[in-house]
Amino acid sequence: MTAALELQVAIVASLLADGDLGALVGDRIHDGAPRGLAFPSVTLGETGQADWSSDGEAGGEVSLTLHVWSRAIGKREAWAILGHLMRLLHDAPLAMDGPSLVLIRVTYAEVRLDPDGITEHGVLRLAALVED
């Protein structure tokens, strides 16, 4: 089961389709940070998958991290983007090819100053249950 990749595809499609998020970050939603990253932006981060299959049913848990990058002074812009991502993705009815999404939840969010001293770095962790 490649549920982690399929969930990532569904999340990106949902984010790109949201006009309000587009007003905040444009189309700057990336699978990894490109060189010369424009701000603000969202990048996909760490992803993991655990198998919870039983004798009669295939399923598992997927964890995924989104990163928000802002060069605005202070944490307001990063938190505004994180808050919007939280509203979009917590309990979202995302359509996936292959496995079915049972539920998706936001499990953690924070904003911290990046070691470069000028970039605010938001972190959003998601957990999802999927079944085949």
Short mmCIF file of N, CA and C in Angstrom, two decimals:
data_model
loop_
_atom_site.label_atom_id
_atom_site.label_comp_id
_atom_site.label_asym_id
_atom_site.label_seq_id
_atom_site.Cartn_x
_atom_site.Cartn_y
_atom_site.Cartn_z
N MET A 1 0.85 -1.18 0.00
CA MET A 1 0.00 0.00 0.00
C MET A 1 0.90 1.25 0.00
N THR A 2 0.65 2.17 -0.91
CA THR A 2 1.39 3.43 -0.95
C THR A 2 0.48 4.57 -0.54
N ALA A 3 -0.19 4.39 0.56
CA ALA A 3 -1.16 5.37 1.02
C ALA A 3 -0.52 6.72 1.31
N ALA A 4 0.72 6.73 1.79
CA ALA A 4 1.37 8.00 2.12
C ALA A 4 1.48 8.89 0.88
N LEU A 5 1.92 8.33 -0.23
CA LEU A 5 2.04 9.11 -1.45
C LEU A 5 0.67 9.55 -1.96
N GLU A 6 -0.30 8.67 -1.91
CA GLU A 6 -1.64 9.01 -2.40
C GLU A 6 -2.30 10.07 -1.51
N LEU A 7 -2.05 10.01 -0.21
CA LEU A 7 -2.56 11.05 0.68
C LEU A 7 -1.89 12.38 0.36
N GLN A 8 -0.60 12.37 0.13
CA GLN A 8 0.12 13.59 -0.22
C GLN A 8 -0.48 14.21 -1.49
N VAL A 9 -0.76 13.41 -2.50
CA VAL A 9 -1.35 13.91 -3.74
C VAL A 9 -2.71 14.54 -3.46
N ALA A 10 -3.53 13.89 -2.63
CA ALA A 10 -4.86 14.42 -2.30
C ALA A 10 -4.76 15.73 -1.53
N ILE A 11 -3.81 15.83 -0.62
CA ILE A 11 -3.63 17.06 0.17
C ILE A 11 -3.21 18.21 -0.74
N VAL A 12 -2.24 17.97 -1.60
CA VAL A 12 -1.78 19.03 -2.50
C VAL A 12 -2.91 19.49 -3.41
N ALA A 13 -3.68 18.56 -3.95
CA ALA A 13 -4.80 18.94 -4.82
C ALA A 13 -5.81 19.79 -4.06
N SER A 14 -6.09 19.43 -2.82
CA SER A 14 -7.03 20.20 -2.01
C SER A 14 -6.50 21.60 -1.72
N LEU A 15 -5.22 21.70 -1.40
CA LEU A 15 -4.63 22.99 -1.09
C LEU A 15 -4.59 23.89 -2.31
N LEU A 16 -4.22 23.34 -3.46
CA LEU A 16 -4.16 24.15 -4.68
C LEU A 16 -5.53 24.61 -5.15
N ALA A 17 -6.57 23.86 -4.79
CA ALA A 17 -7.93 24.22 -5.20
C ALA A 17 -8.57 25.28 -4.31
N ASP A 18 -7.96 25.58 -3.17
CA ASP A 18 -8.57 26.51 -2.22
C ASP A 18 -8.15 27.95 -2.54
N GLY A 19 -9.11 28.76 -2.94
CA GLY A 19 -8.83 30.15 -3.30
C GLY A 19 -8.33 30.99 -2.14
N ASP A 20 -8.83 30.75 -0.94
CA ASP A 20 -8.38 31.52 0.22
C ASP A 20 -6.92 31.24 0.54
N LEU A 21 -6.52 29.98 0.44
CA LEU A 21 -5.11 29.66 0.64
C LEU A 21 -4.27 30.26 -0.49
N GLY A 22 -4.81 30.24 -1.70
CA GLY A 22 -4.12 30.84 -2.83
C GLY A 22 -3.87 32.32 -2.61
N ALA A 23 -4.79 33.00 -1.93
CA ALA A 23 -4.60 34.41 -1.62
C ALA A 23 -3.44 34.62 -0.64
N LEU A 24 -3.18 33.61 0.19
CA LEU A 24 -2.11 33.71 1.18
C LEU A 24 -0.75 33.31 0.62
N VAL A 25 -0.69 32.22 -0.17
CA VAL A 25 0.60 31.71 -0.64
C VAL A 25 0.69 31.56 -2.15
N GLY A 26 -0.34 31.92 -2.88
CA GLY A 26 -0.32 31.71 -4.33
C GLY A 26 -0.29 30.22 -4.62
N ASP A 27 0.49 29.83 -5.62
CA ASP A 27 0.62 28.40 -5.94
C ASP A 27 1.92 27.84 -5.38
N ARG A 28 2.46 28.50 -4.38
CA ARG A 28 3.75 28.08 -3.80
C ARG A 28 3.55 26.97 -2.77
N ILE A 29 3.15 25.81 -3.28
CA ILE A 29 3.00 24.59 -2.48
C ILE A 29 3.91 23.57 -3.15
N HIS A 30 4.96 23.16 -2.45
CA HIS A 30 6.02 22.37 -3.07
C HIS A 30 6.25 21.06 -2.33
N ASP A 31 6.65 20.05 -3.10
CA ASP A 31 7.12 18.79 -2.54
C ASP A 31 8.63 18.94 -2.36
N GLY A 32 9.01 19.53 -1.25
CA GLY A 32 10.41 19.87 -1.01
C GLY A 32 10.64 21.31 -1.43
N ALA A 33 11.56 21.96 -0.77
CA ALA A 33 11.82 23.38 -1.03
C ALA A 33 12.71 23.55 -2.26
N PRO A 34 12.23 24.27 -3.27
CA PRO A 34 13.08 24.53 -4.44
C PRO A 34 14.15 25.57 -4.11
N ARG A 35 15.20 25.59 -4.89
CA ARG A 35 16.22 26.65 -4.72
C ARG A 35 15.55 27.98 -5.03
N GLY A 36 15.92 29.00 -4.28
CA GLY A 36 15.33 30.31 -4.50
C GLY A 36 13.87 30.35 -4.10
N LEU A 37 13.52 29.66 -3.02
CA LEU A 37 12.15 29.59 -2.54
C LEU A 37 11.56 30.99 -2.35
N ALA A 38 10.37 31.22 -2.91
CA ALA A 38 9.66 32.49 -2.72
C ALA A 38 8.81 32.38 -1.46
N PHE A 39 8.60 33.51 -0.80
CA PHE A 39 7.87 33.54 0.47
C PHE A 39 6.58 34.32 0.31
N PRO A 40 5.56 33.98 1.08
CA PRO A 40 5.42 32.78 1.91
C PRO A 40 5.16 31.56 1.02
N SER A 41 5.40 30.40 1.59
CA SER A 41 5.18 29.16 0.85
C SER A 41 4.93 28.01 1.82
N VAL A 42 4.46 26.91 1.25
CA VAL A 42 4.19 25.67 1.99
C VAL A 42 4.98 24.56 1.32
N THR A 43 5.68 23.76 2.11
CA THR A 43 6.38 22.60 1.56
C THR A 43 5.94 21.34 2.30
N LEU A 44 5.96 20.24 1.58
CA LEU A 44 5.68 18.94 2.18
C LEU A 44 6.94 18.46 2.86
N GLY A 45 6.79 17.92 4.04
CA GLY A 45 7.93 17.46 4.80
C GLY A 45 7.90 15.97 5.02
N GLU A 46 8.27 15.59 6.21
CA GLU A 46 8.42 14.20 6.59
C GLU A 46 7.09 13.46 6.44
N THR A 47 7.16 12.25 5.93
CA THR A 47 5.99 11.41 5.76
C THR A 47 6.33 10.01 6.24
N GLY A 48 5.40 9.39 6.95
CA GLY A 48 5.61 8.02 7.42
C GLY A 48 4.34 7.22 7.26
N GLN A 49 4.49 5.92 7.27
CA GLN A 49 3.34 5.03 7.10
C GLN A 49 3.54 3.79 7.95
N ALA A 50 2.50 3.40 8.67
CA ALA A 50 2.53 2.19 9.48
C ALA A 50 1.37 1.29 9.06
N ASP A 51 1.62 0.00 8.98
CA ASP A 51 0.61 -0.97 8.57
C ASP A 51 -0.19 -1.44 9.77
N TRP A 52 -1.51 -1.31 9.66
CA TRP A 52 -2.42 -1.80 10.70
C TRP A 52 -3.35 -2.87 10.15
N SER A 53 -2.90 -3.56 9.13
CA SER A 53 -3.76 -4.56 8.49
C SER A 53 -4.09 -5.70 9.45
N SER A 54 -5.26 -6.28 9.24
CA SER A 54 -5.67 -7.47 9.98
C SER A 54 -5.87 -8.59 8.96
N ASP A 55 -6.33 -9.74 9.42
CA ASP A 55 -6.52 -10.87 8.50
C ASP A 55 -7.48 -10.55 7.37
N GLY A 56 -8.52 -9.77 7.66
CA GLY A 56 -9.53 -9.53 6.65
C GLY A 56 -9.54 -8.14 6.06
N GLU A 57 -8.71 -7.25 6.55
CA GLU A 57 -8.79 -5.86 6.10
C GLU A 57 -7.40 -5.22 6.07
N ALA A 58 -7.10 -4.54 4.95
CA ALA A 58 -5.82 -3.84 4.83
C ALA A 58 -6.02 -2.38 5.22
N GLY A 59 -5.11 -1.86 6.02
CA GLY A 59 -5.20 -0.47 6.43
C GLY A 59 -3.95 -0.03 7.14
N GLY A 60 -3.92 1.23 7.48
CA GLY A 60 -2.75 1.74 8.17
C GLY A 60 -2.91 3.18 8.60
N GLU A 61 -1.84 3.70 9.17
CA GLU A 61 -1.80 5.08 9.61
C GLU A 61 -0.71 5.79 8.82
N VAL A 62 -1.01 7.01 8.39
CA VAL A 62 -0.05 7.83 7.66
C VAL A 62 0.18 9.10 8.47
N SER A 63 1.44 9.48 8.64
CA SER A 63 1.76 10.76 9.26
C SER A 63 2.43 11.63 8.21
N LEU A 64 2.09 12.90 8.22
CA LEU A 64 2.63 13.82 7.23
C LEU A 64 2.84 15.18 7.88
N THR A 65 3.93 15.83 7.54
CA THR A 65 4.25 17.14 8.07
C THR A 65 4.25 18.17 6.94
N LEU A 66 3.61 19.30 7.19
CA LEU A 66 3.66 20.44 6.27
C LEU A 66 4.49 21.53 6.93
N HIS A 67 5.27 22.23 6.12
CA HIS A 67 6.08 23.34 6.62
C HIS A 67 5.62 24.63 5.97
N VAL A 68 5.50 25.67 6.75
CA VAL A 68 5.14 27.01 6.28
C VAL A 68 6.37 27.88 6.44
N TRP A 69 6.68 28.66 5.42
CA TRP A 69 7.86 29.53 5.42
C TRP A 69 7.42 30.96 5.18
N SER A 70 7.81 31.86 6.06
CA SER A 70 7.42 33.27 5.95
C SER A 70 8.62 34.16 6.27
N ARG A 71 8.73 35.26 5.54
CA ARG A 71 9.76 36.24 5.84
C ARG A 71 9.13 37.53 6.37
N ALA A 72 7.82 37.50 6.64
CA ALA A 72 7.18 38.66 7.25
C ALA A 72 7.72 38.81 8.68
N ILE A 73 7.78 40.03 9.16
CA ILE A 73 8.26 40.26 10.52
C ILE A 73 7.21 39.76 11.51
N GLY A 74 7.63 38.94 12.43
CA GLY A 74 6.72 38.38 13.42
C GLY A 74 6.10 37.08 12.93
N LYS A 75 5.28 36.50 13.78
CA LYS A 75 4.71 35.18 13.52
C LYS A 75 3.30 35.23 12.92
N ARG A 76 2.72 36.42 12.78
CA ARG A 76 1.33 36.54 12.34
C ARG A 76 1.06 35.86 10.99
N GLU A 77 1.88 36.12 9.98
CA GLU A 77 1.64 35.53 8.66
C GLU A 77 1.74 34.01 8.71
N ALA A 78 2.77 33.49 9.37
CA ALA A 78 2.93 32.03 9.45
C ALA A 78 1.75 31.39 10.17
N TRP A 79 1.28 32.01 11.28
CA TRP A 79 0.13 31.46 12.00
C TRP A 79 -1.15 31.57 11.17
N ALA A 80 -1.29 32.63 10.39
CA ALA A 80 -2.49 32.77 9.54
C ALA A 80 -2.54 31.63 8.52
N ILE A 81 -1.39 31.33 7.93
CA ILE A 81 -1.34 30.24 6.95
C ILE A 81 -1.57 28.90 7.64
N LEU A 82 -0.91 28.68 8.78
CA LEU A 82 -1.11 27.43 9.53
C LEU A 82 -2.57 27.26 9.93
N GLY A 83 -3.18 28.33 10.42
CA GLY A 83 -4.59 28.25 10.82
C GLY A 83 -5.48 27.87 9.66
N HIS A 84 -5.19 28.42 8.50
CA HIS A 84 -5.99 28.06 7.32
C HIS A 84 -5.77 26.60 6.94
N LEU A 85 -4.53 26.15 6.98
CA LEU A 85 -4.25 24.74 6.70
C LEU A 85 -4.97 23.83 7.69
N MET A 86 -4.99 24.22 8.96
CA MET A 86 -5.67 23.42 9.98
C MET A 86 -7.15 23.31 9.67
N ARG A 87 -7.78 24.43 9.32
CA ARG A 87 -9.21 24.41 8.99
C ARG A 87 -9.50 23.58 7.74
N LEU A 88 -8.61 23.64 6.76
CA LEU A 88 -8.80 22.89 5.52
C LEU A 88 -8.65 21.38 5.71
N LEU A 89 -7.69 20.97 6.53
CA LEU A 89 -7.30 19.57 6.54
C LEU A 89 -7.84 18.75 7.70
N HIS A 90 -8.18 19.37 8.83
CA HIS A 90 -8.70 18.60 9.97
C HIS A 90 -10.08 18.04 9.61
N ASP A 91 -10.21 16.73 9.62
CA ASP A 91 -11.45 16.02 9.25
C ASP A 91 -11.87 16.27 7.81
N ALA A 92 -10.92 16.58 6.92
CA ALA A 92 -11.22 16.84 5.51
C ALA A 92 -11.66 15.56 4.80
N PRO A 93 -12.64 15.67 3.92
CA PRO A 93 -13.08 14.51 3.14
C PRO A 93 -12.26 14.39 1.85
N LEU A 94 -10.97 14.08 1.98
CA LEU A 94 -10.09 14.03 0.82
C LEU A 94 -10.33 12.77 0.00
N ALA A 95 -10.35 12.93 -1.32
CA ALA A 95 -10.52 11.78 -2.22
C ALA A 95 -9.15 11.26 -2.61
N MET A 96 -8.94 9.97 -2.37
CA MET A 96 -7.66 9.34 -2.69
C MET A 96 -7.88 8.25 -3.73
N ASP A 97 -6.90 8.08 -4.61
CA ASP A 97 -6.91 6.96 -5.54
C ASP A 97 -6.36 5.75 -4.79
N GLY A 98 -7.05 4.64 -4.85
CA GLY A 98 -6.59 3.44 -4.15
C GLY A 98 -7.20 3.35 -2.78
N PRO A 99 -6.41 3.56 -1.73
CA PRO A 99 -6.95 3.43 -0.38
C PRO A 99 -7.99 4.51 -0.08
N SER A 100 -8.85 4.22 0.87
CA SER A 100 -9.87 5.18 1.31
C SER A 100 -9.41 5.86 2.58
N LEU A 101 -9.64 7.15 2.66
CA LEU A 101 -9.32 7.90 3.85
C LEU A 101 -10.44 7.69 4.87
N VAL A 102 -10.09 7.19 6.04
CA VAL A 102 -11.06 7.02 7.12
C VAL A 102 -11.19 8.33 7.89
N LEU A 103 -10.04 8.91 8.26
CA LEU A 103 -10.04 10.22 8.92
C LEU A 103 -8.67 10.83 8.83
N ILE A 104 -8.63 12.15 8.95
CA ILE A 104 -7.37 12.88 8.99
C ILE A 104 -7.51 13.95 10.06
N ARG A 105 -6.48 14.08 10.88
CA ARG A 105 -6.52 15.03 12.00
C ARG A 105 -5.22 15.81 12.08
N VAL A 106 -5.34 17.05 12.50
CA VAL A 106 -4.17 17.85 12.85
C VAL A 106 -3.77 17.42 14.25
N THR A 107 -2.50 17.07 14.44
CA THR A 107 -2.05 16.63 15.75
C THR A 107 -1.11 17.62 16.43
N TYR A 108 -0.56 18.57 15.66
CA TYR A 108 0.42 19.49 16.25
C TYR A 108 0.65 20.65 15.31
N ALA A 109 0.85 21.83 15.88
CA ALA A 109 1.23 23.01 15.09
C ALA A 109 2.11 23.91 15.93
N GLU A 110 3.10 24.52 15.29
CA GLU A 110 3.95 25.50 15.97
C GLU A 110 4.56 26.43 14.94
N VAL A 111 4.99 27.60 15.41
CA VAL A 111 5.78 28.53 14.60
C VAL A 111 7.02 28.87 15.41
N ARG A 112 8.18 28.79 14.75
CA ARG A 112 9.43 29.12 15.42
C ARG A 112 10.33 29.88 14.44
N LEU A 113 11.24 30.65 14.97
CA LEU A 113 12.19 31.36 14.14
C LEU A 113 13.23 30.38 13.64
N ASP A 114 13.44 30.37 12.33
CA ASP A 114 14.42 29.48 11.72
C ASP A 114 15.83 29.90 12.15
N PRO A 115 16.79 28.99 12.11
CA PRO A 115 18.16 29.34 12.50
C PRO A 115 18.78 30.49 11.69
N ASP A 116 18.22 30.80 10.50
CA ASP A 116 18.79 31.91 9.73
C ASP A 116 18.47 33.27 10.36
N GLY A 117 17.56 33.28 11.35
CA GLY A 117 17.24 34.51 12.07
C GLY A 117 16.27 35.44 11.38
N ILE A 118 15.81 35.11 10.17
CA ILE A 118 14.88 35.99 9.45
C ILE A 118 13.64 35.27 8.93
N THR A 119 13.64 33.95 8.97
CA THR A 119 12.52 33.19 8.42
C THR A 119 11.70 32.57 9.55
N GLU A 120 10.39 32.83 9.53
CA GLU A 120 9.49 32.15 10.46
C GLU A 120 9.12 30.81 9.84
N HIS A 121 9.23 29.76 10.64
CA HIS A 121 9.02 28.39 10.17
C HIS A 121 7.86 27.78 10.93
N GLY A 122 6.77 27.54 10.22
CA GLY A 122 5.61 26.87 10.80
C GLY A 122 5.65 25.39 10.51
N VAL A 123 5.22 24.60 11.48
CA VAL A 123 5.18 23.15 11.35
C VAL A 123 3.78 22.67 11.66
N LEU A 124 3.22 21.86 10.77
CA LEU A 124 1.89 21.29 10.97
C LEU A 124 1.99 19.79 10.77
N ARG A 125 1.62 19.03 11.79
CA ARG A 125 1.67 17.57 11.68
C ARG A 125 0.25 17.03 11.57
N LEU A 126 0.11 16.07 10.66
CA LEU A 126 -1.18 15.43 10.40
C LEU A 126 -1.05 13.93 10.61
N ALA A 127 -2.14 13.31 11.05
CA ALA A 127 -2.20 11.86 11.15
C ALA A 127 -3.49 11.41 10.46
N ALA A 128 -3.39 10.37 9.67
CA ALA A 128 -4.54 9.87 8.92
C ALA A 128 -4.65 8.36 9.05
N LEU A 129 -5.87 7.88 9.08
CA LEU A 129 -6.14 6.44 9.02
C LEU A 129 -6.70 6.13 7.64
N VAL A 130 -6.17 5.08 7.02
CA VAL A 130 -6.60 4.70 5.68
C VAL A 130 -6.90 3.20 5.67
N GLU A 131 -7.74 2.81 4.74
CA GLU A 131 -8.02 1.39 4.54
C GLU A 131 -8.17 1.11 3.05
N ASP A 132 -7.85 -0.12 2.69
CA ASP A 132 -7.97 -0.52 1.28
C ASP A 132 -9.39 -0.91 0.95
#
